[in-house]
Coordinates of C-alpha atoms and ligand atoms in Angstrom, one line a residue:
M684 CA 3.7 15.6 10.2
R685 CA 7.5 14.1 11.3
T686 CA 9.8 13.1 8.2
T687 CA 11.9 10.6 7.3
T688 CA 14.1 10.2 4.0
L689 CA 12.7 6.9 1.7
G690 CA 15.7 4.7 2.0
S691 CA 19.3 6.1 2.1
D692 CA 18.9 8.0 -1.2
G693 CA 15.1 8.5 -1.3
P694 CA 13.6 12.2 -0.9
R695 CA 11.9 12.8 2.3
V696 CA 8.5 11.8 3.3
G697 CA 5.8 12.5 5.7
V698 CA 6.1 8.9 8.4
I699 CA 2.8 8.8 7.2
G700 CA 1.7 8.0 3.6
L701 CA -1.2 8.2 1.7
G702 CA -2.7 4.9 -0.5
C703 CA -4.8 6.1 -3.1
M704 CA -6.0 2.6 -4.7
G705 CA -10.0 2.6 -2.6
M706 CA -10.5 6.1 -4.6
T707 CA -10.9 4.1 -8.4
A708 CA -10.5 0.5 -7.6
S709 CA -11.0 -2.5 -5.1
Y710 CA -13.1 -1.1 -3.0
D711 CA -16.7 0.3 -2.6
M712 CA -16.9 -0.3 -6.2
Q713 CA -21.1 -0.6 -6.0
T714 CA -21.0 3.1 -4.3
P715 CA -21.8 6.2 -5.9
R716 CA -17.9 7.8 -6.7
D717 CA -17.2 11.7 -5.5
E718 CA -14.3 12.5 -7.0
A719 CA -13.9 16.1 -6.2
T720 CA -13.5 14.5 -2.9
S721 CA -10.8 12.2 -3.4
I722 CA -9.5 14.7 -5.0
A723 CA -9.9 16.7 -1.8
V724 CA -7.9 14.0 0.5
I725 CA -4.9 13.4 -1.7
H726 CA -4.9 17.9 -1.5
Q727 CA -5.2 17.3 2.4
A728 CA -2.9 14.5 3.1
L729 CA -0.3 16.9 1.2
D730 CA -1.0 19.4 3.4
L731 CA -1.1 17.3 5.6
G732 CA 2.9 16.7 5.3
M733 CA 1.5 13.3 4.1
T734 CA 3.5 14.1 1.1
L735 CA 4.2 10.0 0.0
L736 CA 1.7 9.3 -2.4
D737 CA 0.9 5.3 -3.3
T738 CA -0.7 4.5 -6.9
A739 CA -0.3 2.2 -9.8
D740 CA -1.2 0.8 -13.4
A741 CA -3.2 -1.4 -12.0
Y742 CA -5.8 -0.2 -10.1
G743 CA -8.7 0.7 -12.1
P744 CA -6.8 0.0 -14.4
Y745 CA -5.4 3.4 -15.4
T746 CA -8.1 5.2 -13.8
N747 CA -6.6 5.5 -10.4
E748 CA -3.5 7.0 -12.1
E749 CA -5.5 9.1 -14.0
L750 CA -7.5 10.3 -11.0
V751 CA -4.2 11.0 -9.3
G752 CA -2.5 13.1 -11.9
R753 CA -5.8 15.2 -12.2
A754 CA -5.0 15.7 -8.3
L755 CA -1.7 17.2 -8.3
A756 CA -2.0 19.3 -12.1
G757 CA -2.3 23.0 -11.0
G758 CA 0.6 23.2 -9.2
H759 CA 0.4 20.2 -6.8
R760 CA 2.8 17.5 -8.0
E761 CA 6.2 19.8 -7.0
R762 CA 4.7 18.4 -3.0
A763 CA 4.2 15.7 -4.2
V764 CA 6.7 12.2 -3.5
L765 CA 5.1 10.1 -6.2
A766 CA 4.9 6.3 -7.0
T767 CA 3.7 4.5 -8.6
K768 CA 3.9 0.5 -9.9
V769 CA 4.3 -1.2 -12.7
G770 CA 4.2 -5.5 -13.7
L771 CA 0.4 -6.6 -12.1
L772 CA -2.0 -6.6 -13.9
A773 CA -5.2 -5.8 -13.4
D774 CA -6.8 -9.2 -13.9
S775 CA -4.4 -10.8 -11.0
V776 CA -6.1 -12.5 -8.2
E777 CA -4.0 -9.5 -5.7
I778 CA -7.2 -7.5 -7.4
A779 CA -9.5 -8.4 -8.6
N780 CA -10.7 -11.7 -7.5
P781 CA -8.4 -13.7 -5.4
G782 CA -11.2 -16.2 -5.6
G783 CA -10.0 -16.8 -9.5
N784 CA -7.2 -18.2 -11.4
S785 CA -5.8 -15.6 -13.7
P786 CA -4.5 -15.8 -16.6
G787 CA -1.2 -16.2 -16.4
G788 CA -0.6 -15.7 -12.7
G789 CA -1.4 -11.5 -13.7
R790 CA 1.9 -10.2 -14.0
D791 CA 4.1 -9.1 -16.5
G792 CA 7.9 -8.6 -15.5
R793 CA 9.4 -8.3 -18.9
P794 CA 11.5 -5.5 -20.0
E795 CA 9.5 -4.7 -23.0
H796 CA 6.0 -4.3 -20.9
I797 CA 8.3 -2.1 -18.0
R798 CA 9.7 0.1 -21.0
R799 CA 6.6 0.7 -23.0
S800 CA 3.8 1.0 -19.4
I801 CA 6.5 4.2 -17.5
D802 CA 5.3 6.3 -20.4
G803 CA 1.2 5.4 -19.9
S804 CA 1.8 6.1 -16.6
L805 CA 3.8 9.4 -16.9
R806 CA 1.1 10.2 -19.0
R807 CA -2.1 9.6 -16.7
L808 CA -0.4 11.4 -13.6
R809 CA 0.1 14.8 -16.3
T810 CA 4.4 14.7 -15.3
D811 CA 7.9 14.1 -16.6
H812 CA 9.1 11.7 -13.8
V813 CA 7.6 9.6 -10.7
D814 CA 9.6 10.0 -7.5
L815 CA 9.7 6.1 -7.3
Y816 CA 8.4 3.1 -9.8
Q817 CA 8.0 0.1 -8.0
L818 CA 7.4 -3.8 -9.2
H819 CA 4.5 -4.5 -8.0
R820 CA 4.9 -8.5 -8.1
V821 CA 8.1 -10.5 -9.1
D822 CA 7.4 -12.4 -12.6
P823 CA 8.2 -16.1 -12.0
Q824 CA 8.7 -16.6 -16.2
V825 CA 11.3 -13.4 -16.7
P826 CA 14.8 -13.7 -14.1
L827 CA 13.7 -10.4 -11.6
E828 CA 17.6 -9.2 -13.1
E829 CA 16.2 -8.7 -16.7
T830 CA 12.8 -6.9 -14.9
W831 CA 14.8 -4.9 -12.5
G832 CA 17.2 -4.2 -15.4
A833 CA 14.1 -2.8 -17.4
M834 CA 13.0 -1.0 -14.1
A835 CA 16.6 0.4 -13.8
E836 CA 16.9 1.8 -17.3
T837 CA 13.7 4.7 -16.2
V838 CA 16.4 5.8 -14.2
T839 CA 18.8 6.6 -16.2
A840 CA 16.4 7.6 -19.0
G841 CA 14.9 10.2 -15.3
K842 CA 11.3 8.9 -16.1
A843 CA 11.9 7.8 -11.9
R844 CA 14.3 9.2 -9.7
H845 CA 14.7 6.3 -7.4
I846 CA 12.9 2.5 -8.0
G847 CA 11.3 -0.2 -5.3
L848 CA 10.3 -3.3 -4.3
S849 CA 6.9 -5.0 -3.4
E850 CA 5.9 -8.3 -1.7
V851 CA 9.7 -9.8 -2.4
T852 CA 11.3 -12.3 -0.2
V853 CA 15.1 -11.5 1.2
A854 CA 16.8 -13.4 -2.0
E855 CA 15.3 -11.8 -4.5
I856 CA 16.1 -8.1 -2.7
R857 CA 19.9 -9.3 -2.7
R858 CA 19.0 -10.2 -6.6
A859 CA 17.6 -6.6 -7.5
Q860 CA 20.8 -5.6 -5.1
A861 CA 23.3 -6.7 -7.0
V862 CA 21.7 -4.5 -10.3
H863 CA 20.8 -1.3 -8.8
P864 CA 19.8 -0.1 -5.4
V865 CA 16.7 -0.6 -4.3
T866 CA 15.3 2.2 -2.3
S867 CA 11.8 0.7 -0.8
V868 CA 10.0 -2.4 -0.3
Q869 CA 6.0 -2.8 0.0
S870 CA 4.7 -5.8 1.8
E871 CA 1.5 -5.8 3.6
L872 CA 2.5 -5.2 7.4
S873 CA -0.7 -4.9 9.9
L874 CA -1.7 -6.1 13.6
W875 CA -3.1 -8.9 11.5
T876 CA -0.1 -9.5 9.0
R877 CA 2.9 -9.8 10.2
D878 CA 5.3 -12.0 8.1
P879 CA 7.6 -9.0 7.4
L880 CA 8.9 -8.4 11.2
T881 CA 11.6 -11.9 11.1
G882 CA 13.1 -11.4 7.9
V883 CA 11.8 -9.0 5.1
L884 CA 12.1 -5.9 7.4
P885 CA 14.9 -6.3 9.7
H886 CA 16.9 -6.7 5.8
C887 CA 15.7 -3.3 5.2
Q888 CA 17.0 -2.2 7.7
E889 CA 19.4 -3.6 7.5
Q890 CA 20.1 -2.1 4.2
G891 CA 19.2 1.2 4.1
I892 CA 15.9 -0.1 2.5
A893 CA 12.5 2.0 3.1
F894 CA 9.4 -0.1 4.3
L895 CA 6.1 0.5 3.1
P896 CA 3.1 -1.0 4.7
F897 CA 0.2 -1.3 2.6
A898 CA -3.0 -2.2 4.2
P899 CA -1.6 -1.6 7.6
L900 CA -5.8 -1.2 8.8
G901 CA -6.6 -4.4 7.8
R902 CA -7.9 -3.0 4.7
G903 CA -10.3 -0.9 7.2
F904 CA -11.0 -4.1 9.5
L905 CA -8.6 -3.2 12.3
A906 CA -10.1 0.6 11.9
G907 CA -13.1 -0.9 13.5
R908 CA -15.1 -0.5 9.8
F909 CA -16.5 -4.1 10.0
A910 CA -19.1 -5.8 11.9
S911 CA -19.9 -8.8 9.9
F912 CA -19.7 -10.5 5.9
E913 CA -22.4 -8.1 5.3
D914 CA -21.3 -5.0 5.8
L915 CA -18.9 -4.8 2.9
P916 CA -20.6 -3.6 -0.2
R917 CA -21.9 -5.7 -2.8
D918 CA -18.4 -6.8 -5.2
D919 CA -16.4 -5.7 -3.1
F920 CA -13.1 -7.2 -2.7
R921 CA -12.5 -7.9 0.0
R922 CA -15.0 -10.4 -0.2
G923 CA -13.2 -12.7 -1.3
L924 CA -10.5 -12.9 0.8
P925 CA -10.4 -15.6 3.1
R926 CA -10.3 -13.3 6.6
F927 CA -13.3 -11.2 5.6
Q928 CA -15.2 -14.6 5.1
R929 CA -18.1 -15.3 7.7
D930 CA -16.4 -17.3 10.0
A931 CA -13.9 -15.7 9.6
L932 CA -14.6 -12.4 9.5
R933 CA -16.7 -13.7 13.3
A934 CA -13.4 -15.1 14.7
N935 CA -11.3 -12.2 14.0
L936 CA -13.7 -9.4 15.5
A937 CA -11.8 -10.4 18.7
I938 CA -8.5 -8.9 17.4
A939 CA -11.0 -5.3 16.5
G940 CA -12.6 -5.7 19.5
R941 CA -8.9 -5.6 21.4
V942 CA -7.4 -2.3 19.0
R943 CA -10.6 -0.7 20.0
E944 CA -10.6 -1.7 23.5
M945 CA -7.1 -0.4 24.2
A946 CA -8.2 3.0 21.7
T947 CA -10.8 3.6 24.8
R948 CA -8.3 3.2 27.0
A949 CA -6.1 5.6 25.9
G950 CA -8.9 8.2 24.0
T951 CA -7.6 7.6 20.7
T952 CA -9.4 5.8 17.9
P953 CA -8.2 2.1 16.5
A954 CA -7.1 3.7 13.0
R955 CA -4.2 5.5 14.7
V956 CA -3.6 2.3 16.9
A957 CA -3.1 -0.1 14.5
L958 CA -1.2 2.9 12.6
A959 CA 1.3 3.3 15.7
W960 CA 2.2 0.1 16.3
V961 CA 2.9 -0.3 12.2
L962 CA 5.0 3.0 12.7
A963 CA 6.6 1.3 15.2
Q964 CA 8.4 -1.4 14.0
G965 CA 10.8 1.3 12.9
Q966 CA 12.7 4.5 11.8
H967 CA 12.6 3.0 8.3
V968 CA 9.0 2.0 7.6
V969 CA 6.1 4.6 6.2
P970 CA 2.5 2.9 6.0
I971 CA 0.7 4.3 3.4
P972 CA -3.1 3.9 4.6
G973 CA -5.3 3.6 1.6
T974 CA -8.6 6.4 2.4
K975 CA -11.0 8.8 0.6
T976 CA -12.4 10.0 3.4
P977 CA -11.9 13.5 4.4
G978 CA -12.4 12.1 8.3
Y979 CA -10.4 9.3 7.8
L980 CA -7.6 11.0 6.2
A981 CA -7.4 13.1 9.7
D982 CA -7.5 10.0 11.4
N983 CA -4.6 8.4 10.0
A984 CA -2.8 11.7 10.0
G985 CA -3.2 11.7 13.8
A986 CA -1.5 8.4 14.4
A987 CA 2.3 10.1 13.4
D988 CA 1.6 11.2 17.0
T989 CA -0.1 8.5 18.5
G990 CA 3.1 7.6 21.0
L991 CA 2.3 3.9 22.5
S992 CA 3.8 2.6 25.8
P993 CA 6.0 -0.6 25.6
A994 CA 3.1 -2.0 27.5
D995 CA 0.2 -1.6 24.9
L996 CA 3.3 -2.7 21.9
A997 CA 3.3 -5.7 24.2
E998 CA 0.0 -5.8 24.3
L999 CA -0.2 -5.4 20.7
D1000 CA 2.2 -8.0 19.8
A1001 CA 0.1 -10.5 22.2
L1002 CA -3.0 -10.2 19.9
P1003 CA -3.7 -13.3 18.4
A1004 CA -3.6 -14.7 14.7
P1005 CA -6.3 -13.9 12.6
R1006 CA -8.6 -17.4 10.9
G1007 CA -7.8 -16.8 7.3
A1008 CA -4.9 -16.2 4.5
R1009 CA -4.2 -12.5 3.7
Y1010 CA -5.6 -13.6 0.1
Ligands
NAP1163 N1 1.5 -3.7 -2.7 C1 0.3 -4.4 -3.3 O1 0.5 -5.5 -3.7 C2 -0.9 -3.4 -2.4 C3 -1.9 -4.0 -1.8 C4 -2.6 -3.3 -1.6 C5 -2.5 -2.4 -1.3 N2 -1.5 -1.7 -1.8 C6 -1.4 -0.1 -1.8 O2 -1.5 0.1 0.2 C7 -2.8 1.0 0.4 C8 -3.0 0.7 1.8 O3 -3.9 -0.5 1.0 P1 -5.4 -0.7 1.5 O4 -5.9 1.4 0.6 O5 -5.4 -2.1 0.8 O6 -6.1 -1.2 3.2 P2 -5.8 -0.2 3.9 O7 -5.1 0.8 4.3 O8 -5.8 -0.9 5.1 O9 -7.2 0.1 4.1 C9 -7.9 0.9 3.9 C10 -9.5 1.1 4.2 O10 -9.8 1.1 5.6 C11 -11.0 2.6 5.3 N3 -10.4 3.0 6.6 C12 -9.6 4.3 6.1 N4 -9.0 5.0 7.0 C13 -10.6 4.8 7.6 C14 -9.7 5.0 9.6 N5 -9.3 6.8 10.2 N6 -10.7 4.8 10.2 C15 -11.5 3.7 9.3 N7 -11.5 2.9 8.8 C16 -10.3 3.5 7.5 C17 -10.7 2.9 4.1 O11 -12.1 3.6 4.1 P3 -12.5 4.8 2.5 O12 -11.9 3.8 1.0 O13 -14.4 4.5 2.6 O14 -12.3 6.1 3.4 C18 -10.7 1.9 3.4 O15 -12.0 1.2 3.7 C19 -3.2 1.4 -1.2 O16 -4.2 2.3 -1.3 C20 -2.8 1.3 -2.0 O17 -2.0 2.1 -2.7 C21 -0.9 -1.9 -2.2

């Protein structure tokens, strides 16, 4: 796979990474899980050069890091660029219950929480350092400078090589940069979520910061996975998201349909079209599509070589906005 540098000071990574969240959290929670297949998908990603692996302590909580740790044991750790996150709690509306009212907002950016959490992550991941330690969300109760200062301490202590942010504004990136270099910013970006394009993404490019789009496949919707609300497994996190509600989902099928049409015309798959559009947003962009399915992983890897013409890109740029908010 083609590679790029993660920010101006980070390691080389494949231009497409792997999001591990769905292997133990949020999606398909009642479907029997096959850990062996998830581990095989992680190894397959490394074999294909999709070296950036994304997890978080909040996924599960903890079970996702534990699974990734087991996958990397036995000599695979050195092949991976390992990224985890801290600061979002497992009861937050972004992970557990989109309609809910999480106590305390489900965030914890206190320096003592960061200092304690990195050791737990390293233990679960079975490693002495992560390559990228990301602040999952800014805690409105704690000055960002204090949280980011504690994140920077993990670098000084040799526990993290680089640190990154997630779901932040340009102003927050600037505040963090004044304390310690920001290597990456992770935010939702896909054909149906374009908010970063007008501010955060160009700012990252200008500053030599990697931009890591999460949910680049619209949580599977843009890849054509769901034709109706009923297709979502019971107690799947997406059942609570506005865009997946019955009426909204029905309206949004027009977007997925246009992606599918283009894929059919080009002799490729909807997932590759969706990911190729994300990749086209900049050299500093490294999407982390999530999957626990070997066939999907191979499909996603192929997006690195899926060229979209200027006319294709313009057509995708002109897709209508979705019905329903992200969360
Ligand atoms: N920073 C944050 O706040 C944040 C928030 C959300 C996610 N993330 C990270 O971003 C990663 C990716 O996001 P995501 O998993 O939420 O959404 P996503 O990557 O947009 O979509 C994942 C869904 O798409 C399906 N899928 C994957 N490839 C496919 C293909 N080629 N064809 C058809 N379906 C396909 C997956 O199915 P299967 O799982 O059944 O294989 C899964 O249901 C996560 O794993 C996580 O690491 C970060």
